[in-house]
């Protein structure tokens, strides 16, 4: 049995990445993350957040989840 292929979902602020990861787990979508250390973040402006990767076959579902979670954050309401 081979492991599912993964693909890049996006780069998110830490809090959003945590909420997206929770929703991915609820949807049964495999995921993992990469986060640069402080030195890399200092030296490279593009390394500002958490990069999420998901199962390639579930990318469309994962994108919808990420858009929904970040839309709530952008609206400034999180049940407030």
mmCIF file of C-alpha atoms in Angstrom:
data_model
loop_
_atom_site.group_PDB
_atom_site.id
_atom_site.type_symbol
_atom_site.label_atom_id
_atom_site.label_comp_id
_atom_site.label_asym_id
_atom_site.label_seq_id
_atom_site.Cartn_x
_atom_site.Cartn_y
_atom_site.Cartn_z
ATOM 1 C CA UNK A 1 0.000 0.000 0.000
ATOM 2 C CA UNK A 2 1.397 3.394 -0.932
ATOM 3 C CA UNK A 3 0.973 6.549 1.074
ATOM 4 C CA UNK A 4 -1.329 9.208 -0.363
ATOM 5 C CA UNK A 5 0.404 11.985 -2.267
ATOM 6 C CA UNK A 6 0.304 15.394 -0.682
ATOM 7 C CA UNK A 7 0.176 18.850 -2.157
ATOM 8 C CA UNK A 8 0.548 22.417 -0.947
ATOM 9 C CA UNK A 9 -2.625 24.029 0.416
ATOM 10 C CA UNK A 10 -1.222 27.403 1.447
ATOM 11 C CA UNK A 11 0.571 29.512 4.033
ATOM 12 C CA UNK A 12 -1.447 30.790 6.993
ATOM 13 C CA UNK A 13 -1.065 32.642 10.248
ATOM 14 C CA UNK A 14 -0.624 30.236 13.162
ATOM 15 C CA UNK A 15 -4.143 30.666 14.581
ATOM 16 C CA UNK A 16 -5.781 30.125 11.187
ATOM 17 C CA UNK A 17 -3.596 27.098 10.505
ATOM 18 C CA UNK A 18 -4.762 25.508 13.760
ATOM 19 C CA UNK A 19 -8.430 26.097 12.929
ATOM 20 C CA UNK A 20 -7.973 24.792 9.382
ATOM 21 C CA UNK A 21 -6.198 21.688 10.708
ATOM 22 C CA UNK A 22 -9.115 20.999 13.083
ATOM 23 C CA UNK A 23 -11.587 21.224 10.200
ATOM 24 C CA UNK A 24 -9.406 19.047 7.964
ATOM 25 C CA UNK A 25 -9.369 16.366 10.644
ATOM 26 C CA UNK A 26 -13.159 16.553 11.038
ATOM 27 C CA UNK A 27 -13.473 16.062 7.261
ATOM 28 C CA UNK A 28 -11.081 13.097 7.319
ATOM 29 C CA UNK A 29 -8.484 14.854 5.166
ATOM 30 C CA UNK A 30 -4.863 13.922 5.845
ATOM 31 C CA UNK A 31 -2.577 16.902 6.398
ATOM 32 C CA UNK A 32 0.781 18.018 7.742
ATOM 33 C CA UNK A 33 2.576 21.304 8.223
ATOM 34 C CA UNK A 34 5.954 22.958 7.954
ATOM 35 C CA UNK A 35 6.945 25.986 9.936
ATOM 36 C CA UNK A 36 10.226 27.828 9.601
ATOM 37 C CA UNK A 37 12.322 28.647 12.621
ATOM 38 C CA UNK A 38 12.853 32.196 13.859
ATOM 39 C CA UNK A 39 16.124 32.662 11.984
ATOM 40 C CA UNK A 40 14.580 31.716 8.639
ATOM 41 C CA UNK A 41 11.605 33.984 9.364
ATOM 42 C CA UNK A 42 14.005 36.823 10.136
ATOM 43 C CA UNK A 43 16.113 36.287 7.007
ATOM 44 C CA UNK A 44 13.313 35.523 4.543
ATOM 45 C CA UNK A 45 10.178 37.667 4.538
ATOM 46 C CA UNK A 46 8.275 34.946 2.660
ATOM 47 C CA UNK A 47 8.540 32.577 5.648
ATOM 48 C CA UNK A 48 6.016 34.315 7.858
ATOM 49 C CA UNK A 49 3.561 31.543 8.644
ATOM 50 C CA UNK A 50 2.634 27.912 8.709
ATOM 51 C CA UNK A 51 2.570 26.029 5.405
ATOM 52 C CA UNK A 52 -0.144 23.379 5.202
ATOM 53 C CA UNK A 53 -0.058 20.346 2.946
ATOM 54 C CA UNK A 54 -3.001 18.016 2.304
ATOM 55 C CA UNK A 55 -3.903 14.819 0.481
ATOM 56 C CA UNK A 56 -3.697 15.578 -3.215
ATOM 57 C CA UNK A 57 -7.009 13.877 -4.007
ATOM 58 C CA UNK A 58 -8.826 16.020 -1.408
ATOM 59 C CA UNK A 59 -7.290 19.372 -2.368
ATOM 60 C CA UNK A 60 -10.563 20.895 -3.570
ATOM 61 C CA UNK A 61 -12.308 19.987 -0.303
ATOM 62 C CA UNK A 62 -9.364 21.343 1.697
ATOM 63 C CA UNK A 63 -9.405 24.634 -0.239
ATOM 64 C CA UNK A 64 -13.085 25.105 0.590
ATOM 65 C CA UNK A 65 -12.384 24.506 4.267
ATOM 66 C CA UNK A 66 -9.439 26.932 4.283
ATOM 67 C CA UNK A 67 -11.485 29.615 2.499
ATOM 68 C CA UNK A 68 -14.357 29.205 4.969
ATOM 69 C CA UNK A 69 -12.066 29.412 8.012
ATOM 70 C CA UNK A 70 -10.119 32.424 6.757
ATOM 71 C CA UNK A 71 -13.327 34.200 5.679
ATOM 72 C CA UNK A 72 -14.553 34.021 9.284
ATOM 73 C CA UNK A 73 -11.236 35.487 10.434
ATOM 74 C CA UNK A 74 -11.307 38.225 7.786
ATOM 75 C CA UNK A 75 -14.849 39.189 8.792
ATOM 76 C CA UNK A 76 -13.537 39.827 12.295
ATOM 77 C CA UNK A 77 -16.103 37.558 13.866
ATOM 78 C CA UNK A 78 -15.430 34.265 15.428
ATOM 79 C CA UNK A 79 -18.628 33.895 17.333
ATOM 80 C CA UNK A 80 -18.113 37.258 18.969
#
